[in-house]
Short mmCIF file of C-alpha atoms in Angstrom, two decimals:
data_model
loop_
_atom_site.label_atom_id
_atom_site.label_comp_id
_atom_site.label_asym_id
_atom_site.label_seq_id
_atom_site.Cartn_x
_atom_site.Cartn_y
_atom_site.Cartn_z
CA PHE D 167 -10.62 -19.50 57.41
CA LYS D 168 -9.99 -15.94 56.32
CA ILE D 169 -6.60 -15.62 58.00
CA ILE D 170 -5.44 -18.71 56.11
CA LEU D 171 -6.60 -17.10 52.86
CA PHE D 172 -4.67 -13.91 53.68
CA VAL D 173 -1.51 -15.87 54.49
CA VAL D 174 -1.80 -17.87 51.25
CA LEU D 175 -2.34 -14.68 49.23
CA VAL D 176 0.65 -12.93 50.82
CA VAL D 177 2.90 -15.98 50.37
CA ALA D 178 1.83 -16.37 46.72
CA ALA D 179 2.30 -12.65 45.98
CA ALA D 180 5.71 -12.56 47.66
CA PHE D 181 6.95 -15.68 45.84
CA LEU D 182 5.64 -14.42 42.49
CA GLN D 183 7.21 -11.03 43.03
CA GLY D 184 10.50 -12.69 43.94
CA THR D 185 10.59 -14.47 40.58
CA ASN D 186 10.85 -13.07 37.07
CA PHE D 187 7.06 -12.85 36.83
CA ASN D 188 6.03 -9.97 34.59
CA ILE D 189 3.21 -8.88 32.33
CA ALA D 190 4.40 -7.71 28.92
CA GLY D 191 7.83 -6.98 30.39
CA VAL D 192 6.50 -5.00 33.35
CA LYS D 193 6.68 -6.36 36.89
CA PRO D 194 3.68 -5.26 39.00
CA ASN D 195 4.19 -4.74 42.72
CA LEU D 196 1.95 -7.59 43.84
CA VAL D 197 2.84 -7.45 47.53
CA LEU D 198 2.29 -3.70 47.91
CA THR D 199 -1.02 -3.87 46.08
CA LEU D 200 -2.25 -6.82 48.15
CA LEU D 201 -1.20 -5.16 51.41
CA LEU D 202 -3.01 -1.97 50.44
CA VAL D 203 -6.20 -3.92 49.71
CA LEU D 204 -5.89 -5.78 53.01
CA THR D 205 -5.93 -2.49 54.93
CA PHE D 206 -9.62 -2.28 54.01
CA VAL D 207 -10.36 -5.87 55.00
CA ILE D 208 -8.34 -6.43 58.18
CA SER D 209 -9.10 -4.31 61.24
CA ASP D 210 -6.57 -5.91 63.60
CA PHE D 211 -3.20 -4.16 63.22
CA PHE D 212 -1.21 -7.09 64.61
CA VAL D 213 -2.67 -9.51 62.05
CA TYR D 214 -1.87 -7.00 59.32
CA ALA D 215 1.66 -6.33 60.64
CA SER D 216 2.29 -10.08 60.76
CA LEU D 217 1.38 -10.32 57.08
CA ILE D 218 3.81 -7.49 56.26
CA LEU D 219 6.54 -9.30 58.17
CA LEU D 220 5.76 -12.56 56.37
CA ALA D 221 5.99 -10.84 52.97
CA VAL D 222 9.27 -9.15 53.85
CA ILE D 223 10.80 -12.41 55.08
CA ILE D 224 9.82 -14.22 51.87
CA LEU D 225 10.98 -11.39 49.59
CA ARG D 226 14.45 -11.17 51.08
CA PHE D 227 15.48 -14.07 53.19
CA GLN D 228 18.95 -12.76 53.97
CA PRO D 229 20.62 -10.96 56.90
CA ILE D 230 20.80 -7.59 55.09
CA TRP D 231 17.92 -5.11 55.13
CA ASP D 232 17.62 -3.27 51.82
CA TRP D 233 15.90 -0.01 50.93
CA GLY D 234 13.08 -1.70 49.03
CA LEU D 235 12.08 -3.76 52.05
CA LEU D 236 12.36 -0.75 54.30
CA ALA D 237 10.08 1.20 51.95
CA LEU D 238 7.59 -1.68 51.73
CA THR D 239 7.48 -1.99 55.52
CA PHE D 240 7.14 1.76 56.08
CA PHE D 241 4.47 2.23 53.42
CA GLY D 242 2.64 -0.94 54.49
CA VAL D 243 2.40 0.15 58.12
CA SER D 244 1.53 3.73 57.12
CA ALA D 245 -1.20 2.49 54.80
CA PHE D 246 -2.98 0.73 57.64
CA PHE D 247 -3.45 3.98 59.53
CA ILE D 248 -3.93 6.25 56.52
CA SER D 249 -6.71 4.02 55.14
CA ARG D 250 -8.71 4.74 58.27
CA ARG D 251 -8.33 8.53 57.96
CA LEU D 252 -9.06 9.21 54.30
CA PRO D 253 -12.50 10.80 53.92
CA TRP D 254 -13.75 9.30 50.67
CA ARG D 255 -15.33 5.98 49.78
CA GLU D 256 -13.09 2.96 50.33
CA ILE D 257 -12.64 2.31 46.62
CA ILE D 258 -11.47 5.88 45.96
CA ASN D 259 -9.18 5.71 49.00
CA LEU D 260 -7.69 2.45 47.71
CA LEU D 261 -7.03 3.81 44.23
CA LEU D 262 -5.39 6.94 45.64
CA MET D 263 -3.27 4.87 48.01
CA ILE D 264 -2.11 2.56 45.19
CA LEU D 265 -1.22 5.60 43.09
CA PHE D 266 0.69 7.44 45.81
CA PHE D 267 2.35 4.43 47.45
CA THR D 268 3.55 2.99 44.13
CA ALA D 269 5.06 6.37 43.27
CA GLY D 270 6.34 6.71 46.84
CA ILE D 271 8.25 3.46 46.73
CA TYR D 272 9.98 4.51 43.52
CA LEU D 273 10.72 7.98 44.90
CA PHE D 274 12.27 6.27 47.91
CA ILE D 275 14.35 3.58 46.20
CA SER D 276 14.90 4.79 42.61
CA PRO D 277 13.48 8.20 41.65
CA ARG D 278 15.13 8.05 38.22
CA PHE D 279 12.92 5.13 37.21
CA ILE D 280 9.83 7.37 37.11
CA TYR D 281 11.20 9.86 34.59
CA SER D 282 13.68 7.62 32.76
CA GLN D 283 11.09 4.90 32.06
CA PRO D 284 7.70 6.63 32.26
CA ILE D 285 5.96 4.04 30.08
CA ASN D 286 7.03 1.19 32.37
CA PHE D 287 6.06 3.21 35.45
CA ILE D 288 2.60 3.98 34.03
CA ALA D 289 2.17 0.34 32.97
CA GLU D 290 3.11 -0.90 36.44
CA LEU D 291 0.79 1.64 38.02
CA SER D 292 -2.02 0.46 35.71
CA TYR D 293 -1.41 -3.17 36.64
CA ASN D 294 -1.34 -2.31 40.35
CA LEU D 295 -4.60 -0.35 40.09
CA THR D 296 -6.33 -3.13 38.13
CA LEU D 297 -5.12 -5.86 40.47
CA GLY D 298 -6.10 -3.75 43.47
CA LEU D 299 -9.63 -3.30 42.16
CA ILE D 300 -10.04 -7.01 41.44
CA LEU D 301 -8.76 -8.05 44.87
CA PHE D 302 -10.82 -5.36 46.60
CA PHE D 303 -14.08 -6.50 45.02
CA ILE D 304 -13.36 -10.16 45.74
CA LEU D 305 -12.26 -9.70 49.36
CA LYS D 306 -15.02 -7.20 50.17
CA ASP D 307 -17.77 -9.39 48.67
CA GLU D 308 -20.36 -10.01 51.39
CA LYS D 309 -21.50 -13.26 49.76
CA LEU D 310 -18.01 -14.76 49.87
CA PHE D 311 -16.95 -13.21 53.17
CA PRO D 312 -19.82 -12.18 55.46
CA THR D 313 -19.10 -9.20 57.75
CA LYS D 314 -19.20 -11.35 60.88
CA PHE D 315 -16.08 -13.19 59.68
CA ARG D 316 -14.02 -10.04 59.08
CA PHE D 317 -11.09 -9.25 61.35
#
């Protein structure tokens, strides 16, 4: 049941991100945020890596690999291992990861965006943090998803 939910969430996030979906003119990074949350829910790396691959295929179904997809793949895989090494509570780890990985993607693909459009960058970061918190509390809820059903 849970794997189906994860697949549906990744597919929905990837399709929404591939459209002109935005909030007040700012486009949150739905896929990155969801993948970061899933690092705290999924313990099987191969399930997680499959979800990254699914997102990348949906985002750019073409024969060319672009820098954004490379960054998403690198940061997604890195996040899985980093989330297990950070020493603080999961919620603090998640917020720090969203902050650093959102900035990291922009530093990797378009560093000028951060200082040329700081308001948009801060707005996107705020959306990513808020979405991450909401998804985290829903997916980590023991009443909805008992521990015995976690991967």
